[in-house]
Coordinates of C-alpha atoms and ligand atoms in Angstrom, one line a residue:
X1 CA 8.1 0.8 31.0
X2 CA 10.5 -1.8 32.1
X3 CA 14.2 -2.1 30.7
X4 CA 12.4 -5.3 28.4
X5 CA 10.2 -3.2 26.6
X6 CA 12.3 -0.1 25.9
X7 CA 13.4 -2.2 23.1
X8 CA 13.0 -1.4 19.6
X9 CA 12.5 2.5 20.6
X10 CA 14.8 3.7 18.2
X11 CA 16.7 5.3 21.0
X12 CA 19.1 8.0 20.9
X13 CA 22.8 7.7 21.6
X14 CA 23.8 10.4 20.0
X15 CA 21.8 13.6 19.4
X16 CA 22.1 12.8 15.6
X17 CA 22.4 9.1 15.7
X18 CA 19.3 6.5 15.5
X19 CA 20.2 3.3 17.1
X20 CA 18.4 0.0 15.4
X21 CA 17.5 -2.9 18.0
X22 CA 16.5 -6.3 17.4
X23 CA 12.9 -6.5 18.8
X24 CA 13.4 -10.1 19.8
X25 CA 15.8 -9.5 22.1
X26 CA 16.8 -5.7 22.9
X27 CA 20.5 -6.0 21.6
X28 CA 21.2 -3.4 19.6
X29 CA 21.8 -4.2 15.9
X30 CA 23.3 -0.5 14.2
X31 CA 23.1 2.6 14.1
X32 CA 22.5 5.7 11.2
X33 CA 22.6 8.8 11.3
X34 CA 19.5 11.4 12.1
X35 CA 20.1 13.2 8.8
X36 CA 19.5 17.3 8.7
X37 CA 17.2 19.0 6.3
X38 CA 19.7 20.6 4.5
X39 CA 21.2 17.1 3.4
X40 CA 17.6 15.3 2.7
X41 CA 17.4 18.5 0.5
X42 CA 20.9 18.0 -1.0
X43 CA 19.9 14.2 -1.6
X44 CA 17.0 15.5 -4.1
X45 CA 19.2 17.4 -5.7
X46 CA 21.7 15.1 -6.4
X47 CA 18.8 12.5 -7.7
X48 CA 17.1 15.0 -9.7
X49 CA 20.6 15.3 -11.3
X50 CA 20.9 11.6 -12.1
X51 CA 17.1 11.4 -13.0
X52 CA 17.3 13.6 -16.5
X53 CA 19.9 11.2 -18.0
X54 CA 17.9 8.0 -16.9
X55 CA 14.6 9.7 -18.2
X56 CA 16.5 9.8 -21.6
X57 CA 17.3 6.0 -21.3
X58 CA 14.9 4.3 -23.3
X59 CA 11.9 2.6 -21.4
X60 CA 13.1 -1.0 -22.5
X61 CA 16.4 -0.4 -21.6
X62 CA 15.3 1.1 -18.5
X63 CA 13.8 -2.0 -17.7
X64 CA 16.4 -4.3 -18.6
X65 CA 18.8 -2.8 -16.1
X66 CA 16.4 -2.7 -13.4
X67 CA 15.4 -6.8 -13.8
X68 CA 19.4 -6.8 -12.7
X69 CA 17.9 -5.8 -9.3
X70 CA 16.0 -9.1 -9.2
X71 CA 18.9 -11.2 -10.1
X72 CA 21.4 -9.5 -7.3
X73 CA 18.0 -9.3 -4.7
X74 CA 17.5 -13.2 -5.5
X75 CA 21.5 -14.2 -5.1
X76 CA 21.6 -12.5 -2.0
X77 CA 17.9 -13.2 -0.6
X78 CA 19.8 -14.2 2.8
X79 CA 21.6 -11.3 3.7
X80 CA 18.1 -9.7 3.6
X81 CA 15.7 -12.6 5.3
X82 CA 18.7 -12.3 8.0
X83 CA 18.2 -8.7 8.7
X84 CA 14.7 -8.8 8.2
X85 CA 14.4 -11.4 10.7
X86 CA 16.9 -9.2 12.9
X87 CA 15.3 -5.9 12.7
X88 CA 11.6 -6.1 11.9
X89 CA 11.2 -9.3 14.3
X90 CA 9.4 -11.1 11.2
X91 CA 10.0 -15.0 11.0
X92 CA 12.6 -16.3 8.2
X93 CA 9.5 -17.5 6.0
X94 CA 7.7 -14.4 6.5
X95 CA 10.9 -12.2 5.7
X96 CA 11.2 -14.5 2.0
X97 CA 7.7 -14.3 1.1
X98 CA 6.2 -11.0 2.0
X99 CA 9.7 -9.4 1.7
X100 CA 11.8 -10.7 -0.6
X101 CA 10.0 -12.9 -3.6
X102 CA 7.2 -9.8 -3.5
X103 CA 9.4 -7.4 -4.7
X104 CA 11.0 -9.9 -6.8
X105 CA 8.0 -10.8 -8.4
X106 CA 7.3 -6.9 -8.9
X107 CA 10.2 -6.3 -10.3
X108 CA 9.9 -8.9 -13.2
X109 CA 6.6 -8.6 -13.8
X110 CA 6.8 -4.4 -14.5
X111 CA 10.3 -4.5 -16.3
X112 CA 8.2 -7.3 -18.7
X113 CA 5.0 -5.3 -18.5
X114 CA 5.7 -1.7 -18.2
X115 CA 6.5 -1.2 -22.0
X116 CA 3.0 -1.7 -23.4
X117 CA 1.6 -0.2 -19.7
X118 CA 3.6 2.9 -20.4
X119 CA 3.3 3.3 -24.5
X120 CA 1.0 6.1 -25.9
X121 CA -2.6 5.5 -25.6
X122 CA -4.9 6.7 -28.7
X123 CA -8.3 8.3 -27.9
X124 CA -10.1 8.2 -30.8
X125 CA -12.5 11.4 -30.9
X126 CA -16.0 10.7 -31.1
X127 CA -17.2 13.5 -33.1
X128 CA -14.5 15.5 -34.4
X129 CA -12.9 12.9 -36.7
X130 CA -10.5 14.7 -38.4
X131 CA -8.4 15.1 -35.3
X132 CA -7.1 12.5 -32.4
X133 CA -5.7 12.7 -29.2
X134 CA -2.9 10.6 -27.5
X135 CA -2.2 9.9 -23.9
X136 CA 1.4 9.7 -23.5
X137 CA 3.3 9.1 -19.9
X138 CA 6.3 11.2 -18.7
X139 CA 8.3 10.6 -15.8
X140 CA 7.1 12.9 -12.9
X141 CA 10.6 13.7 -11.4
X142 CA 11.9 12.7 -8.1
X143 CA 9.9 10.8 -5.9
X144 CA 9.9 11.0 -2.4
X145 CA 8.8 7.7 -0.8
X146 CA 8.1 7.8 3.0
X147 CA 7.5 4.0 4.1
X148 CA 6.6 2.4 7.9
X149 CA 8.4 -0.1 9.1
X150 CA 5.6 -2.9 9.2
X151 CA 7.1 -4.1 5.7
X152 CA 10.4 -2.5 5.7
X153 CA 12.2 -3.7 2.4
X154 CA 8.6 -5.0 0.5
X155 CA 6.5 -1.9 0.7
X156 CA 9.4 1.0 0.3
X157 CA 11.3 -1.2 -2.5
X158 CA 8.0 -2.3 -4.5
X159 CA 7.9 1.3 -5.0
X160 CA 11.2 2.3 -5.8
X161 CA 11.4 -0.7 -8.5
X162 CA 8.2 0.4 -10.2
X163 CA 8.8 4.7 -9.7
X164 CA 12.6 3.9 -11.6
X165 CA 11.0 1.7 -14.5
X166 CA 8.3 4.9 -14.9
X167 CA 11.5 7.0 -15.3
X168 CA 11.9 8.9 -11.7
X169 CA 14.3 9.3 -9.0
X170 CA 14.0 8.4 -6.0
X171 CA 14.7 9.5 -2.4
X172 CA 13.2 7.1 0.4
X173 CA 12.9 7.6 4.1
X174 CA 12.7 4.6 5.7
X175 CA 11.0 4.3 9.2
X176 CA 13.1 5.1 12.1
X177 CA 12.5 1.7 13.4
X178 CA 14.1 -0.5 10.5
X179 CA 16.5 1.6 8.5
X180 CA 19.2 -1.0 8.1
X181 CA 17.0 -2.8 5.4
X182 CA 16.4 0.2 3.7
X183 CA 20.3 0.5 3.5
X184 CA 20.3 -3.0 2.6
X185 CA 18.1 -2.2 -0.3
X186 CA 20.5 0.3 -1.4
X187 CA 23.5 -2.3 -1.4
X188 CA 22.2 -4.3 -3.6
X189 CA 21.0 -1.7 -6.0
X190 CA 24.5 -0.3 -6.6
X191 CA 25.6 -4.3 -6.8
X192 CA 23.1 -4.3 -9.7
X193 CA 25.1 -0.9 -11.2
X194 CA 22.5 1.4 -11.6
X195 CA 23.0 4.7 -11.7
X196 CA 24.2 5.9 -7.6
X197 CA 22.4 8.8 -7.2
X198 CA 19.1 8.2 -8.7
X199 CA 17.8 6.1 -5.8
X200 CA 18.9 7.9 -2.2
X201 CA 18.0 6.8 1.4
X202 CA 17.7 9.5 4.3
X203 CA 17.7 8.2 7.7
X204 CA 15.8 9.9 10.3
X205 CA 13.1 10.9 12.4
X206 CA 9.7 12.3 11.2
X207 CA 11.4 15.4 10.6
X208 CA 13.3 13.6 7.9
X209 CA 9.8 13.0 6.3
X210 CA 9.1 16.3 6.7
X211 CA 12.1 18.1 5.1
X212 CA 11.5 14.9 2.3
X213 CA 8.1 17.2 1.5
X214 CA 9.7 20.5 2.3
X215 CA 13.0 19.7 -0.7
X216 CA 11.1 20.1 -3.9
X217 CA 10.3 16.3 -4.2
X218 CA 7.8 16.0 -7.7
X219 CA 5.6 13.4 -5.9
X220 CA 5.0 11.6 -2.8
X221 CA 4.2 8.1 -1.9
X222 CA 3.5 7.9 2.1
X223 CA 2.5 4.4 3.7
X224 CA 1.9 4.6 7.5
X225 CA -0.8 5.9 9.6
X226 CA -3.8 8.0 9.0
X227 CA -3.0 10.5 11.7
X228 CA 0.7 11.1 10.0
X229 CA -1.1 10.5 6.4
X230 CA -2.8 13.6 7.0
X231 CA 0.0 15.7 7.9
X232 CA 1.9 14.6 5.0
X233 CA -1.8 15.4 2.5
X234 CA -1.4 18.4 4.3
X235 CA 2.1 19.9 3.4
X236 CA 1.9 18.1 -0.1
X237 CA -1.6 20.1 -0.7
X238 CA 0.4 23.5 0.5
X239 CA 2.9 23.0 -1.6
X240 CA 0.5 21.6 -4.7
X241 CA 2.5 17.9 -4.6
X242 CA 0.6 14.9 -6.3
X243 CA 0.7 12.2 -3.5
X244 CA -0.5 8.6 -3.1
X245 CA -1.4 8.3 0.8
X246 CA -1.7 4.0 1.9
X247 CA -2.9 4.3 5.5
X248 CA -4.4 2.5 8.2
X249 CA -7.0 -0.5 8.0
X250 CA -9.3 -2.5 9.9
X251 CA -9.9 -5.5 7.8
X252 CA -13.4 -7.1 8.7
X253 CA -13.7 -10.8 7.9
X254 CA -17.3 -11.9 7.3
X255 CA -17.9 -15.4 7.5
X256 CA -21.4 -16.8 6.3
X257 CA -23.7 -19.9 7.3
X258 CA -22.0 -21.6 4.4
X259 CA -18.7 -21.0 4.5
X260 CA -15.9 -23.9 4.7
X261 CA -15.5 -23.4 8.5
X262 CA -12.1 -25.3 8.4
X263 CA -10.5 -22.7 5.7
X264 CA -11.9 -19.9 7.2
X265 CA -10.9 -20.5 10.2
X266 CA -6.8 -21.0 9.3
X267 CA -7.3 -18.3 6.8
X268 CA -8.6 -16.0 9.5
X269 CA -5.5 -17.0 11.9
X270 CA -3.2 -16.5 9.6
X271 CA -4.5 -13.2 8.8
X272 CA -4.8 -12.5 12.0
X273 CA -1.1 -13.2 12.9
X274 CA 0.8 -13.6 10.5
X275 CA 3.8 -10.8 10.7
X276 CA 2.6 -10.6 14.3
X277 CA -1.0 -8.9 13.3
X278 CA 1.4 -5.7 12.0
X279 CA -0.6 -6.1 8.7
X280 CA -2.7 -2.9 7.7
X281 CA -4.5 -5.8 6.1
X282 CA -4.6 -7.7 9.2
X283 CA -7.9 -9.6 9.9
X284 CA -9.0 -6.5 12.5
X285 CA -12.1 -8.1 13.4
X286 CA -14.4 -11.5 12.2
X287 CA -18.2 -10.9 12.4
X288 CA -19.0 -14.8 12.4
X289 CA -23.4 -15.9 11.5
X290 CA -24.6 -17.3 14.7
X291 CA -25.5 -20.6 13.5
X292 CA -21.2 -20.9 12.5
X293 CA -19.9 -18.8 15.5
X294 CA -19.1 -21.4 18.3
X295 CA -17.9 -23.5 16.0
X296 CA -16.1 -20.8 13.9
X297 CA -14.5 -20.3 17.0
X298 CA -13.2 -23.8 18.4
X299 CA -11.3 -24.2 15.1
X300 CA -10.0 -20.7 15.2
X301 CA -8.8 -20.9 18.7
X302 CA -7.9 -25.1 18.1
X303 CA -5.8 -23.3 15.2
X304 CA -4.1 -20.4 17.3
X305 CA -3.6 -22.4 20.2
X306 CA -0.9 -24.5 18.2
X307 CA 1.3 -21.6 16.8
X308 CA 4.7 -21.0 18.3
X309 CA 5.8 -17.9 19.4
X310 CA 9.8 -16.3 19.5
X311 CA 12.4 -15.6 18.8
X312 CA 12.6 -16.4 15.0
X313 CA 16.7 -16.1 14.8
X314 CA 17.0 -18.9 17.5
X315 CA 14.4 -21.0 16.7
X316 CA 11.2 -22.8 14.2
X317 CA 8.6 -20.3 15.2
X318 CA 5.5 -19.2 13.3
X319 CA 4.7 -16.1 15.1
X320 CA 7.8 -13.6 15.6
X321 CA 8.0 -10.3 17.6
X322 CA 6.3 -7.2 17.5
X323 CA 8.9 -4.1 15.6
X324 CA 7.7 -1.5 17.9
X325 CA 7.4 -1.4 21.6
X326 CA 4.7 1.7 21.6
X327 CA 3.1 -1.1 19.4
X328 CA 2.8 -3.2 22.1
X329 CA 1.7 -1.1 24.8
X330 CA -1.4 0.0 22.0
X331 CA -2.6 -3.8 21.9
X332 CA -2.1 -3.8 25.5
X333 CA -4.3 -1.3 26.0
X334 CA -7.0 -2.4 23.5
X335 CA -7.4 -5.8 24.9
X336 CA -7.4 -4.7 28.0
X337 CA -10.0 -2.2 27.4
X338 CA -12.1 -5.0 25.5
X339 CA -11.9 -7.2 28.4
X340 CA -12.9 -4.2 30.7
X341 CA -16.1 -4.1 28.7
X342 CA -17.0 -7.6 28.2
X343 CA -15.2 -9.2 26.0
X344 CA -14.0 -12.9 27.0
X345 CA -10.5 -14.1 26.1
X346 CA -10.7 -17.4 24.5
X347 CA -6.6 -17.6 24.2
X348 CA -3.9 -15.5 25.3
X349 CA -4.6 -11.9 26.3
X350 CA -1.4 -10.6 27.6
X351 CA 2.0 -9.2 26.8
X352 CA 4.7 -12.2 26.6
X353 CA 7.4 -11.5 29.9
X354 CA 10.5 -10.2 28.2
X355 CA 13.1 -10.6 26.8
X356 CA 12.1 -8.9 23.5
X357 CA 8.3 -7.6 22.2
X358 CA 5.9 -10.1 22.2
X359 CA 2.3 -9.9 22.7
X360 CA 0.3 -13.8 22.8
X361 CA -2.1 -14.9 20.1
X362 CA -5.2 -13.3 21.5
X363 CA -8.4 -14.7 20.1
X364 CA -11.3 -12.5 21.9
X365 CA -15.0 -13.4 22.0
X366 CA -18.6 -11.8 22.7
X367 CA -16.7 -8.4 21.2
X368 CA -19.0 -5.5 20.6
X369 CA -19.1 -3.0 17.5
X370 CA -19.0 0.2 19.9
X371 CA -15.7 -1.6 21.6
X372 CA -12.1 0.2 21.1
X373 CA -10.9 -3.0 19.5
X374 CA -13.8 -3.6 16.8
X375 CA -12.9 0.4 15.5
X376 CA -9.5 1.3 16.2
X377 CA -6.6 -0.3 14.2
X378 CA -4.8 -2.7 16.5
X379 CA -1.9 -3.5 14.2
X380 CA -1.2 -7.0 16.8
X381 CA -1.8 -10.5 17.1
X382 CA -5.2 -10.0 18.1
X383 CA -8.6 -11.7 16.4
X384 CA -11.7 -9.9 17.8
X385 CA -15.0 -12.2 16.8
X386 CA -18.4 -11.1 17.3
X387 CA -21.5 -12.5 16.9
X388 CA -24.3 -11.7 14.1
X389 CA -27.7 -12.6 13.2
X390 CA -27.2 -13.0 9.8
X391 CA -25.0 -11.8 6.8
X392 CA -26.7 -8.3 6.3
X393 CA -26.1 -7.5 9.8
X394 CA -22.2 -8.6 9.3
X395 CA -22.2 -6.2 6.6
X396 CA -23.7 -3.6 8.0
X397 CA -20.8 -3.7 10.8
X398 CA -18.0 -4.2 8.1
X399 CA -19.1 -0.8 6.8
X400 CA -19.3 1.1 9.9
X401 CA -15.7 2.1 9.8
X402 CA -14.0 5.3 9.0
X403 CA -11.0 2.8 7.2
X404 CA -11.5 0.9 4.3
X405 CA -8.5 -0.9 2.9
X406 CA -9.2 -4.9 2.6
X407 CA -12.1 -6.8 3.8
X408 CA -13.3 -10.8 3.4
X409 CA -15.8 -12.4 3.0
X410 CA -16.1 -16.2 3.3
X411 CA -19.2 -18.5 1.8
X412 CA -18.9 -21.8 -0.6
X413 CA -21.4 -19.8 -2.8
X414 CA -19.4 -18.1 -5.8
X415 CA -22.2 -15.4 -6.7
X416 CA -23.5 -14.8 -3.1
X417 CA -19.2 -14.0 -2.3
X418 CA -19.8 -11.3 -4.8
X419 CA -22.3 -10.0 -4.3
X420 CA -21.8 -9.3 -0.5
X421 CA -17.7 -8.4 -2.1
X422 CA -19.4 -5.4 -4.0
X423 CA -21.4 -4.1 -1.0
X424 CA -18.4 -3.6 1.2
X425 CA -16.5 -0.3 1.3
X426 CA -13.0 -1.6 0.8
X427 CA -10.1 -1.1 -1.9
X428 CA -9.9 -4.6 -2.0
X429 CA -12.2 -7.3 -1.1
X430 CA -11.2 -11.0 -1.2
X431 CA -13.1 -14.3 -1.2
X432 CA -12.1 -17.1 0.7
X433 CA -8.9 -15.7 1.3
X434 CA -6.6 -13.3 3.4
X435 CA -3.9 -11.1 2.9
X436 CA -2.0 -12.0 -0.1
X437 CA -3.0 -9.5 -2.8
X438 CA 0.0 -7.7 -1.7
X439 CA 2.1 -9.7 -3.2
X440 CA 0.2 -9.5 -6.8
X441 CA 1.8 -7.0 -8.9
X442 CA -0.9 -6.6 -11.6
X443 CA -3.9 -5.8 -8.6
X444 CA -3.9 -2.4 -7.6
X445 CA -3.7 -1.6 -3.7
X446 CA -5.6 1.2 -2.3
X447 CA -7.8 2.3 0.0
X448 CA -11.1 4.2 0.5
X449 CA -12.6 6.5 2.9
X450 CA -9.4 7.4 5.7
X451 CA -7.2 4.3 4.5
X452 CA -6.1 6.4 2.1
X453 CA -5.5 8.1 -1.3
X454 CA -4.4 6.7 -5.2
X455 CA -3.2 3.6 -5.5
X456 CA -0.1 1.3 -5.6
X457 CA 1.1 -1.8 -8.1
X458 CA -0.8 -2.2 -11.0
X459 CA -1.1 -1.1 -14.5
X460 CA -2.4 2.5 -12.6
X461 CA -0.2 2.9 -10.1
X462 CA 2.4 2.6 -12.3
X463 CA 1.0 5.4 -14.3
X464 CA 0.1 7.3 -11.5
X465 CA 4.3 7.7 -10.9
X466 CA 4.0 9.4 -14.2
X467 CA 2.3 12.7 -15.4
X468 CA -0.7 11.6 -18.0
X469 CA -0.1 14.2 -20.9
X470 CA -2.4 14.7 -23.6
X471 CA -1.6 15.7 -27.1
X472 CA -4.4 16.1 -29.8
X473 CA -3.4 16.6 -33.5
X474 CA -5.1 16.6 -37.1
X475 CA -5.2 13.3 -39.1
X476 CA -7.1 16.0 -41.8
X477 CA -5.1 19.0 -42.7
X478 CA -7.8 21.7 -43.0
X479 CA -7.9 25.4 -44.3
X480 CA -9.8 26.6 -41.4
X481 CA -12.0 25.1 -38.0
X482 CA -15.7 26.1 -39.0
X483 CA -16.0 27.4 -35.0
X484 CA -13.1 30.2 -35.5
X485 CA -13.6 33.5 -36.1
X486 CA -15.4 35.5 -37.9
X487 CA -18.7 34.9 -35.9
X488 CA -21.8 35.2 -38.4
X489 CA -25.6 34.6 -37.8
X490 CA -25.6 31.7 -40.8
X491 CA -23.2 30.1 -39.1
X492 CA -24.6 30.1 -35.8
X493 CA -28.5 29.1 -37.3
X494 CA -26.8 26.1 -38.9
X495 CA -24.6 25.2 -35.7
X496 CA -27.7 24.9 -33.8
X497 CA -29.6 23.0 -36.4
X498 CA -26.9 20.0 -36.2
X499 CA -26.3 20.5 -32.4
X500 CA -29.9 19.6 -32.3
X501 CA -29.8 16.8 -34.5
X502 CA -26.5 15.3 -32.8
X503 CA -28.1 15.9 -29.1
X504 CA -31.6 16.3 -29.0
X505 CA -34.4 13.9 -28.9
X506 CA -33.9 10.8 -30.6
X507 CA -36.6 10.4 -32.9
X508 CA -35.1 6.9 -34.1
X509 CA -34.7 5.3 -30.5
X510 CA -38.7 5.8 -29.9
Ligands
NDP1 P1 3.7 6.4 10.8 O1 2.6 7.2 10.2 O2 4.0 6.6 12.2 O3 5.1 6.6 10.0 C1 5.2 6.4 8.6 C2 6.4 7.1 8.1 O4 6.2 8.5 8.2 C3 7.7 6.9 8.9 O5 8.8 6.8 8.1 C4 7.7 8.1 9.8 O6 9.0 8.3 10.3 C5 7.3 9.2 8.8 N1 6.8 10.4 9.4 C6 6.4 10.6 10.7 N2 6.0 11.9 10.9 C7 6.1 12.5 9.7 C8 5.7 13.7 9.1 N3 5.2 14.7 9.9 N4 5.9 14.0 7.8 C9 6.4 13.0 7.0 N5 6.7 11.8 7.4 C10 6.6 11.5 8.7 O7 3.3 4.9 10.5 P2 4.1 3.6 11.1 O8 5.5 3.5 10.6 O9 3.8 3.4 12.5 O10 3.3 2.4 10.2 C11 2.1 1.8 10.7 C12 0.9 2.3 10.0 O11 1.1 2.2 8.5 C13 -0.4 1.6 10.3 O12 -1.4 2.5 10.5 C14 -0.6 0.7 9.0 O13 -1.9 0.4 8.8 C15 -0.1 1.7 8.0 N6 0.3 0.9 6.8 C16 -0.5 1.0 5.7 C17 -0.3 0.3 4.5 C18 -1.1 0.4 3.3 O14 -0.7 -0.2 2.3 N7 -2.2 1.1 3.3 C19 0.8 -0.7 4.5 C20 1.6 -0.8 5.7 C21 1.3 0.0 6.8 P3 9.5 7.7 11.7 O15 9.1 6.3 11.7 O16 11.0 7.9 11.6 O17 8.8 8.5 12.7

């Protein structure tokens, strides 16, 4: 690997330092320190300290402290778009909308919502009515959140915002790649004087993530990759820790006979490349009706062809850099492999000549579902289309995955959308549109089959950063339940009489 695309490798200069690059031009931006078990484990400590007086803080107050977060994040929104844009690569519109205003967004919508989310929830009992149950929800702890660096401040920060309101602390370790904004983060909390220690960073390597897992952590929220995903499912599972795994995904766009060709077409290129295809719900692969394809992909390619690739700090670009170099040489590699096979290259195709990471809009044709880049993740700017007879077939593909985080579907037909929606394996399945569901607090995001485990955002995935507890009570003070002891035949003869009555056949339903 050349001296161009050694950037962005997190490199050591010291054996305990990590040194942050810019990926748009190699220069190196910071540095942080490659923090030791024993102080990721001191770091818990100290937040599990601070956490039992913020659990005692009243849940509205709670939240009216935290919507300070939104006020500071929103005053200073460039200092962040400026390091997002410096470390991550992203472009400056990119770093505001998918950064910034989503966590803003999340942050005002849970400290307005998470009151009623959060209050008691009766269960009324169906048969025993002189007793009731309540659901009530009780902050789990400290939270350890382990984030990638794909979406550096949005993903790691949506979760802190919503694991403080639900009453936790919070330790995050941010991806050795991007770190900075993760520091960043922390800045402007303790501008928007909340308590210091209840929300920590540790910078490190994996092993950071590790010792994270290994420090007594009450829960653990993990975005990044299936193969680290299960590591983490497996040291949480040894040590019996609730987690929330987001993984990998390998979004499948379907586009029908009937679709609005034009839409789908700059829907699928902006999903496509839009954060430089480092989306896990990145338009992975289109699976275009044959009587749309050739013209599906003249406006796709029409569409691509015009974007603007750089450096986004120097100049108006639409497509930044890539974060990671190893990134690069994987899409390397899988369009290279795809072309090996068969697969034409409508536009672009190869790595961008230094400096900095870029890889070219790549819109690929004639692609195959046995081919590398129809099944593995590519997490690039890379649009893989193949051909399909007709809309069962494209469904039929957009199952055969072992991933299942986002998929779309595009047709002018409301109902058909649906119903083809339904029959996909996805946590999320959009119509007519790419992408942005991200950025919606009140929609869960999850996956199913390997993308991943539990849920984020949402009315559940706030209670999921809380233990459910049940309490059941009587409304009916009574001597004695007629089920306790002592045990006698009359009682049992007559307990089976109304067990049948209540249970058996239905002699009034006939
Ligand atoms: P990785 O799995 O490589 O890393 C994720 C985080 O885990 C990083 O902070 C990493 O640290 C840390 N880590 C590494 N090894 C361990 C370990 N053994 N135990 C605990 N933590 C560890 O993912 P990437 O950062 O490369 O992110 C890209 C992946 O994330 C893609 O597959 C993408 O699809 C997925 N993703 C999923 C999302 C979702 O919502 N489902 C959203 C965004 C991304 P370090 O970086 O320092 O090695």
């Amino acid at each position: 690997m050349g001296a161009v695309h050694s950037v962005h490798s997190a490199s050591l200069s010291r054996a305990s330092t990590i040194v942050s690059e810019n990926p748009a031009t190699g220069e190196a931006i910071g540095e942080v320190p490659d923090q030791p078990a024993e102080e990721v484990r001191a770091a818990i400590a100290r937040a599990r300290e601070a956490q039992r007086a913020w659990a005692a803080v009243p849940l509205a107050e709670r939240c009216q402290r935290i919507e300070r977060f939104a006020e500071v994040l929103m005053a200073r929104a460039d200092e962040v778009i400026e390091l997002v844009v410096r470390e991550a690569g992203k472009t400056p519109i990119e770093a505001l909308a998918t950064e910034v205003v989503v966590v803003a967004d999340l942050t005002r919508y849970f400290c307005k919502h998470a009151p009623a989310v959060l209050a008691p929830e009766p269960i009324p009992l169906h048969l025993l009515k002189h007793r009731a149950s309540y659901l009530h929800y009780v902050p789990r702890g400290v939270i350890g959140i382990i984030a990638p660096w794909n979406f550096p401040f949005s993903i790691p920060i949506g979760e802190v915002v919503m694991s403080l309101i639900a009453g936790n602390g919070v330790v995050l370790k941010p991806s050795e790649i991007t770190p900075l904004i993760a520091l960043k983060a922390r800045e402007l909390y303790l501008a928007a004087e909340l308590p210091p220690d209840l929300f920590q960073v540790v910078t490190g390597r994996g092993a950071a993530g590790v010792a994270l897992i290994d420090g007594g952590i009450d829960y653990c929220v993990f975005t990044g990759s299936v193969a680290t995903g299960r590591k983490v499912a497996a040291a949480c599972g040894e040590r019996l820790i609730p987690c929330t795994l987001e993984l990998g995904g390998k979004a499948p766009a379907v586009v029908c006979a009937d679709a609005d060709l034009d839409r789908a077409a700059q829907a699928i290129v902006w999903g496509g490349f839009a954060n430089s295809g480092q989306v896990c719900a990145s338009v992975e692969r289109v699976y275009a009706v044959a009587s749309i394809h050739d013209q599906l992909v003249d406006k796709i390619v029409a569409h691509a062809r015009a974007l603007r690739q750089g450096d986004a700090a120097v100049s108006e670009v639409d497509v930044g850099a890539m974060t990671w170099d190893r990134q690069v040489d994987n899409v390397e590699r899988l369009v290279d492999a795809a072309v090996a096979h068969g697969a034409q290259v409508a536009l672009g195709g190869k790595r961008s000549p230094g400096p900095g990471l870029f890889f070219q809009p790549t819109v690929l044709t004639s692609c195959r579902q046995d081919m590398d880049v129809m099944r593995k993740e590519i997490f690039g700017p890379v649009i893989p289309i193949m051909s399909v007879a007709d809309e069962e077939e494209a469904i039929r593909h957009a199952n055969d995955s072992h991933l299942g985080l986002l998929a779309y579907v595009f047709t002018r037909d409301r109902a058909r959308g649906k119903a083809l929606a339904e029959r996909i394996a996805a946590g999320t399945v959009m119509i007519n549109d790419v992408l942005h569901t991200y950025g919606c607090p009140e929609t869960p995001w999850s996956g199913v089959k390997s993308s991943g485990i539990g849920r984020t955002h949402s009315a559940h995935g706030l209670r999921d950063l809380c233990e459910t507890r049940h309490v059941n009570y009587d409304r009916i003070a009574i001597p004695r339940e007629v089920w306790w002891y002592p045990y006698r035949n009359t009682t049992f003869q007559t307990a089976l009489r109304v067990a049948r009555l209540l249970f058996g056949k239905r002699f009034w339903k006939r």
